[in-house]
Structures are given as structure tokens and as C-alpha cells.
Short mmCIF file of C-alpha atoms and ligand atoms in Angstrom, two decimals:
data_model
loop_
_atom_site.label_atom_id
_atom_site.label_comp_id
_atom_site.label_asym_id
_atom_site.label_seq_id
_atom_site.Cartn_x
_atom_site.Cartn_y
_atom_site.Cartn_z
CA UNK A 1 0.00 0.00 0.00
CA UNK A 2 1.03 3.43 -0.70
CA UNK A 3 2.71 5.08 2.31
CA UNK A 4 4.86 7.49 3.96
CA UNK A 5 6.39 6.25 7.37
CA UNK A 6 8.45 8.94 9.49
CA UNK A 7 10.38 7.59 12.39
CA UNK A 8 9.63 9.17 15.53
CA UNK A 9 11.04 9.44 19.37
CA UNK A 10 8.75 7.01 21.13
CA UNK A 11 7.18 3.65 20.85
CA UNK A 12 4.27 4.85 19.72
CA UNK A 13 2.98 4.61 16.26
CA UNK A 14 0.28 7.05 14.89
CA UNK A 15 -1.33 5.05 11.57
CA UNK A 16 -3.00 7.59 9.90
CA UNK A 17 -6.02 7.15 7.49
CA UNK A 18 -7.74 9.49 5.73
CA UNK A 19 -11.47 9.85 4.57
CA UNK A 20 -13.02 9.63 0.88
CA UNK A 21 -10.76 11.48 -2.06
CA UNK A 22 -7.96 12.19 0.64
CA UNK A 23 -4.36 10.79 0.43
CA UNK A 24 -1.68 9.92 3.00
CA UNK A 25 -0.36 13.61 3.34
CA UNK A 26 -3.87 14.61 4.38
CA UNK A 27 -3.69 13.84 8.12
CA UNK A 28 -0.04 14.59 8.73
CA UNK A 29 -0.74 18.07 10.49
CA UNK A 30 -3.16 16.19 12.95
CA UNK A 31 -0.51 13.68 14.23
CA UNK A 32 1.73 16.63 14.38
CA UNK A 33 -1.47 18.27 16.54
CA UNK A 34 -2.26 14.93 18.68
CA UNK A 35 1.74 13.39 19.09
CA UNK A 36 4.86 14.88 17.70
CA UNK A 37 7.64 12.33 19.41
CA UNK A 38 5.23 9.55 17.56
CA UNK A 39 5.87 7.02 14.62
CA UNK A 40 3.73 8.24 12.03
CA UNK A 41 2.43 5.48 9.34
CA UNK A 42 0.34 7.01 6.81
CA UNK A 43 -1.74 4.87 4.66
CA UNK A 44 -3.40 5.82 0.85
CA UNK A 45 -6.33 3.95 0.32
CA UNK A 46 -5.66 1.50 -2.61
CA UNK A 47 -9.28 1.93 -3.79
CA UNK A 48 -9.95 3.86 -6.22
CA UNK A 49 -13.42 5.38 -6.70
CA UNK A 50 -13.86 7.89 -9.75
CA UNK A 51 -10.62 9.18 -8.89
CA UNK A 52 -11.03 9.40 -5.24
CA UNK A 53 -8.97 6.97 -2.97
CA UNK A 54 -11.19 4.90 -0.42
CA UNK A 55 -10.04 2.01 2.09
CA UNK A 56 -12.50 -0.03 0.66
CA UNK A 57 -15.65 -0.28 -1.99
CA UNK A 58 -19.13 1.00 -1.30
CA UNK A 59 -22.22 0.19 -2.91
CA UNK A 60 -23.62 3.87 -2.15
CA UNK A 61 -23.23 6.77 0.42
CA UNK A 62 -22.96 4.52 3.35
CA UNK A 63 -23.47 1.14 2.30
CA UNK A 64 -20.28 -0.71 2.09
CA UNK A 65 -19.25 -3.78 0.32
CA UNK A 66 -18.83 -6.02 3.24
CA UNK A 67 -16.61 -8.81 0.95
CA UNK A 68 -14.50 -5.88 -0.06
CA UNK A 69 -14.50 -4.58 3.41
CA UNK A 70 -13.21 -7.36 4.95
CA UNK A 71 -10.47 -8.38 1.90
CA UNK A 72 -9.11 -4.66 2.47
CA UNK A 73 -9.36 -5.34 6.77
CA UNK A 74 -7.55 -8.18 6.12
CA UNK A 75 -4.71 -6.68 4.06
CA UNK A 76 -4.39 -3.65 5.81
CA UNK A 77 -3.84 -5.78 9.14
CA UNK A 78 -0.94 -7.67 7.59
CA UNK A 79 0.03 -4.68 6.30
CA UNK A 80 1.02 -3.40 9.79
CA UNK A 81 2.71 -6.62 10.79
CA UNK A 82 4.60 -6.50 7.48
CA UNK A 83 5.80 -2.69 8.22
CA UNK A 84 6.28 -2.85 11.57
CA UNK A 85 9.05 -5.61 10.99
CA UNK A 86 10.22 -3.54 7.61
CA UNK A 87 10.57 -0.22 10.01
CA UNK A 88 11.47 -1.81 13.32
CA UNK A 89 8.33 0.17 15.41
CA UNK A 90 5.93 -2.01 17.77
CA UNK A 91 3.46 -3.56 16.33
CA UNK A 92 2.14 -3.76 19.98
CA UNK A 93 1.77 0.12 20.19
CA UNK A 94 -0.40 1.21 17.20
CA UNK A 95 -2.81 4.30 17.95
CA UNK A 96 -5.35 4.62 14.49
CA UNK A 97 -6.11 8.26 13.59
CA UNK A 98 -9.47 7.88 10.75
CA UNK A 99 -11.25 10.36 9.50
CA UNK A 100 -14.80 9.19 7.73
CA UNK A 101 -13.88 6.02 5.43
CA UNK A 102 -10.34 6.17 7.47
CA UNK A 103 -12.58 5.98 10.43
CA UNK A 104 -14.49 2.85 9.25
CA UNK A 105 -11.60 1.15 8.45
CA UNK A 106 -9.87 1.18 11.65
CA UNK A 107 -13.11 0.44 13.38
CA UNK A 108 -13.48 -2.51 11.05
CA UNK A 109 -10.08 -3.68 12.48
CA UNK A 110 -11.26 -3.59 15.99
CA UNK A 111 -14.66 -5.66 14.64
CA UNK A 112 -12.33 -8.22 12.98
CA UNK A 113 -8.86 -8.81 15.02
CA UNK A 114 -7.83 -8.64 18.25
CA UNK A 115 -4.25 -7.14 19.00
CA UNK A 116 -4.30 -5.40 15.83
CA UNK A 117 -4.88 -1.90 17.09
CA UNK A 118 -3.76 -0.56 20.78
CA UNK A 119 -6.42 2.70 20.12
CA UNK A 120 -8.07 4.54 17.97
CA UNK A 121 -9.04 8.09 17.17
CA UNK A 122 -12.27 8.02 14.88
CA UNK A 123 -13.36 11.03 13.73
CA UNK A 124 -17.06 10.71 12.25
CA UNK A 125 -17.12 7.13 12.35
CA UNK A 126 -19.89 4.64 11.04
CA UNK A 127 -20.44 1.32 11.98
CA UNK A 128 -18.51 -1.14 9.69
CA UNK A 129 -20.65 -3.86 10.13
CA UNK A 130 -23.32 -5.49 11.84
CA UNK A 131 -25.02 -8.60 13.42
CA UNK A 132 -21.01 -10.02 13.85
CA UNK A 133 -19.53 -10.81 17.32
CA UNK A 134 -16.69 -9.17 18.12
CA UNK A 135 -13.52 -10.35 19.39
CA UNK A 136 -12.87 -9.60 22.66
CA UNK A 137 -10.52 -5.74 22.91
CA UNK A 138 -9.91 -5.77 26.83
CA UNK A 139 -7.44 -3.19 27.16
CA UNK A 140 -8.20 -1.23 23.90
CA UNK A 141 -8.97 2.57 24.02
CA UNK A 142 -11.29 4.17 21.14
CA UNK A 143 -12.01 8.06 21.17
CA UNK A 144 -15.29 8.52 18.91
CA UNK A 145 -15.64 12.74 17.64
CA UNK A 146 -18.72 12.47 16.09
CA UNK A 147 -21.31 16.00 14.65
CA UNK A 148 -23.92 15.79 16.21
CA UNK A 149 -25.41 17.68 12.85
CA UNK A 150 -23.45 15.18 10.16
CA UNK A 151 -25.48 13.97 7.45
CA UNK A 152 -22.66 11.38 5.97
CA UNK A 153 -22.26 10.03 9.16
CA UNK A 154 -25.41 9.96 11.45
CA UNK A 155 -25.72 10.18 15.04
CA UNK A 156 -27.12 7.34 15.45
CA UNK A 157 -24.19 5.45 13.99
CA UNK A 158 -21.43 6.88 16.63
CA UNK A 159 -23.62 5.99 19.60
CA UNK A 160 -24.35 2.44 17.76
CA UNK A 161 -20.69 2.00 17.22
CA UNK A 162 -20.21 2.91 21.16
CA UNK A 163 -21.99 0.17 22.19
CA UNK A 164 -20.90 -2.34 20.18
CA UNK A 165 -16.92 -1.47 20.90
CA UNK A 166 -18.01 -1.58 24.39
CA UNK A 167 -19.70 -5.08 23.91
CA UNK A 168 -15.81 -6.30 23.27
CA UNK A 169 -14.58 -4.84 26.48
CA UNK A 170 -13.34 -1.68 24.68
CA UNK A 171 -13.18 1.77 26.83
CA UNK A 172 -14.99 4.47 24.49
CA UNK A 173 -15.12 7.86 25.24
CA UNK A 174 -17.49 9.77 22.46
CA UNK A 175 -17.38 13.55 22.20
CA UNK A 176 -19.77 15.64 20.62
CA UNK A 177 -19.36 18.67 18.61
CA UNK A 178 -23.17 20.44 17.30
CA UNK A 179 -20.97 20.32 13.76
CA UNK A 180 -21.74 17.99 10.68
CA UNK A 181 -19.06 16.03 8.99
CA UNK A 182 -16.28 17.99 9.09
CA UNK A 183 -13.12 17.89 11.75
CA UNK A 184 -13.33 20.38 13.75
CA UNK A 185 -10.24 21.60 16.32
CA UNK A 186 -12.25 21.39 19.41
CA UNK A 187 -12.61 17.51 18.95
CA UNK A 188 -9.38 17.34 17.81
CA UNK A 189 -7.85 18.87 21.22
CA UNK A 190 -10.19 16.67 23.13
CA UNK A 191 -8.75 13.77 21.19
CA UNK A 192 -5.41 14.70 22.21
CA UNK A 193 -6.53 15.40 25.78
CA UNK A 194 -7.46 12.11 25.62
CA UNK A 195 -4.54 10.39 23.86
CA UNK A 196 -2.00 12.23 26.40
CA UNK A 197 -3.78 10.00 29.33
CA UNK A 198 -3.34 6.55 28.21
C1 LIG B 1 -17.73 5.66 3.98
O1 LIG B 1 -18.02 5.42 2.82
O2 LIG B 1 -16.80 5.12 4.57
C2 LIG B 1 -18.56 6.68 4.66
O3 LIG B 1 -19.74 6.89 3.98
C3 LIG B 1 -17.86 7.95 4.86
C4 LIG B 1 -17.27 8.49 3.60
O4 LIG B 1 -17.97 9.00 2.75
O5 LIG B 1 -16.06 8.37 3.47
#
């Protein structure tokens, strides 16, 4: 997968994913916002919808391709154990950062593997899938900034996607913003509020 990796001054490892028709510089200034000591591995979406990279297919706004959804899980998963012997960071100590599709993506990780991520920051989520079981996260962190006002990504999906994280044992903390989809600085601090404590 396209990439850029930047080695950084701590074991941690910000993997960065962007949303719909963004690209792996798009998030850069964030990790520089939420960790600047961190790895940063940031991914480009290898699917490619009318010219706009996505993590994986969709059949329409909001309904995924679940086959493609998990092939792409799948390969972005070995994808970090692949890079993380390549670069020489802990794969142990991997902190997501999605936006939108980025969002879903990582989320989708946490549906499908344990150990895979150690947190995650989704901004605007949606829920990947449904009627699975997930494997058990004891011991994973997810931070959920969510508009309460966002029309690609509904309400109802963050506080869905709560309680289905925290059906696997994972600590959630969802912040609001009275914003629609886009990322806004206030949830952005609050991420990194967040992010400083575990
Ligand atoms: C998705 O397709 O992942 C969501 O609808 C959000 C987006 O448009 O990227």
C-alpha cells in the first residue's frame, strides 16, 4: 500500500487514514497536533473510486461492500505486521487516527482482530458492520468525535458503534461537537486530551 512512514522518538505509532478522495499527506498536520515524538504510518487507500482513494468499496453513500470490506481489513492488518518488521516500530503500540472512510476502516479492524490496534481516534465514524460478534478488545482505548449535525455520518451510527466497541470490552469515550461532517479543532484537542492519558 502506498505510504509514507516517518520515524519518531517514542514507541508509539500514529497510523494515519484518511477519509473519501484524501491521500496519505492529508492527516499529517493532525498527528503533528495529537503526538509529535510519535511514529507516524500514513496509509493511501488503494481503492480507487472515480478518482477518489477509499479504504474499501461502497455500494452507495454509506453502504459498504462487506466482501470488499473485509479483503481490504484483512490486508491492511498484515500490512502493519509486514511494516512494523520492515521499520522496526511495535506492532504492539499502534494508535489509528481515521477520518470518515479512514474511520471505518480502523473500526473494522477492531470488529475483525484482536491485538491489531492498541487505540483509535475516529473522527465521524460509522459502523462497519453489523449482526457479527466481536472479538474480545480488553485493554483497547477508542475516542469517537462524532457531529452531532453530520449527514454522511449519522448520530445514530457513533452511539451504535459505542456500544458495540463496548460489547468487546473496549473503553470508548465519544465527544460531541453540534458540527456535521467535518473535523473540527475542538474535537481534535479533546482527542489529544485524551490520547495524552493513556
Ligand atoms: C464511507 O463510505 O466510509 C462513509 O460513507 C464515509 C465516507 O464517505 O467516506
Amino acid at each position: 500500500m502506498k505510504h509514507v512512514f516517518k520515524e519518531g522518538q517514542s514507541n508509539r505509532t500514529l497510523l494515519l487514514l484518511h477519509g473519501t478522495g484524501g491521500n496519505e499527506e492529508d492527516l499529517l498536520p493532525l498527528a503533528d497536533m495529537i503526538d509529535q515524538d510519535a511514529n507516524i504510518l500514513s496509509v493511501r487507500g488503494s481503492v480507487n473510486e472515480n478518482g477518489m482513494n477509499r479504504f474499501f468499496k461502497r455500494h452507495a453513500e454509506g453502504v459498504f461492500d462487506e466482501e470488499d470490506l473485509i479483503e481490504r481489513t484483512k490486508e491492511l492488518n498484515q500490512f502493519l505486521d509486514d511494516k512494523s518488521n520492515e521499520y522496526g516500530f511495535d506492532r504492539n503500540e499502534i494508535y489509528a487516527v481515521g477520518y470518515s472512510n479512514g474511520a471505518n476502516i480502523a473500526g473494522s479492524m477492531l470488529f475483525h482482530y484482536n491485538d491489531s490496534l492498541k487505540a483509535a481516534m475516529l473522527f465521524h465514524p460509522m459502523v462497519p458492520r453489523r449482526g457479527i460478534q466481536l472479538p474480545d478488545q480488553q485493554g483497547v482505548n477508542v475516542f469517537i468525535g462524532a457531529g452531532e449535525n453530520d449527514p454522511i455520518c449519522p448520530a445514530q451510527e457513533a452511539q451504535d458503534l459505542k456500544s458495540l466497541l463496548e460489547s468487546a470490552n473496549v473503553d470508548v469515550e465519544l465527544f460531541w461537537t453540534n458540527m456535521g461532517h467535518q473535523l473540527t479543532r475542538e474535537e481534535v484537542e479533546a482527542a489529544k486530551a485524551w490520547y495524552q492519558k493513556l
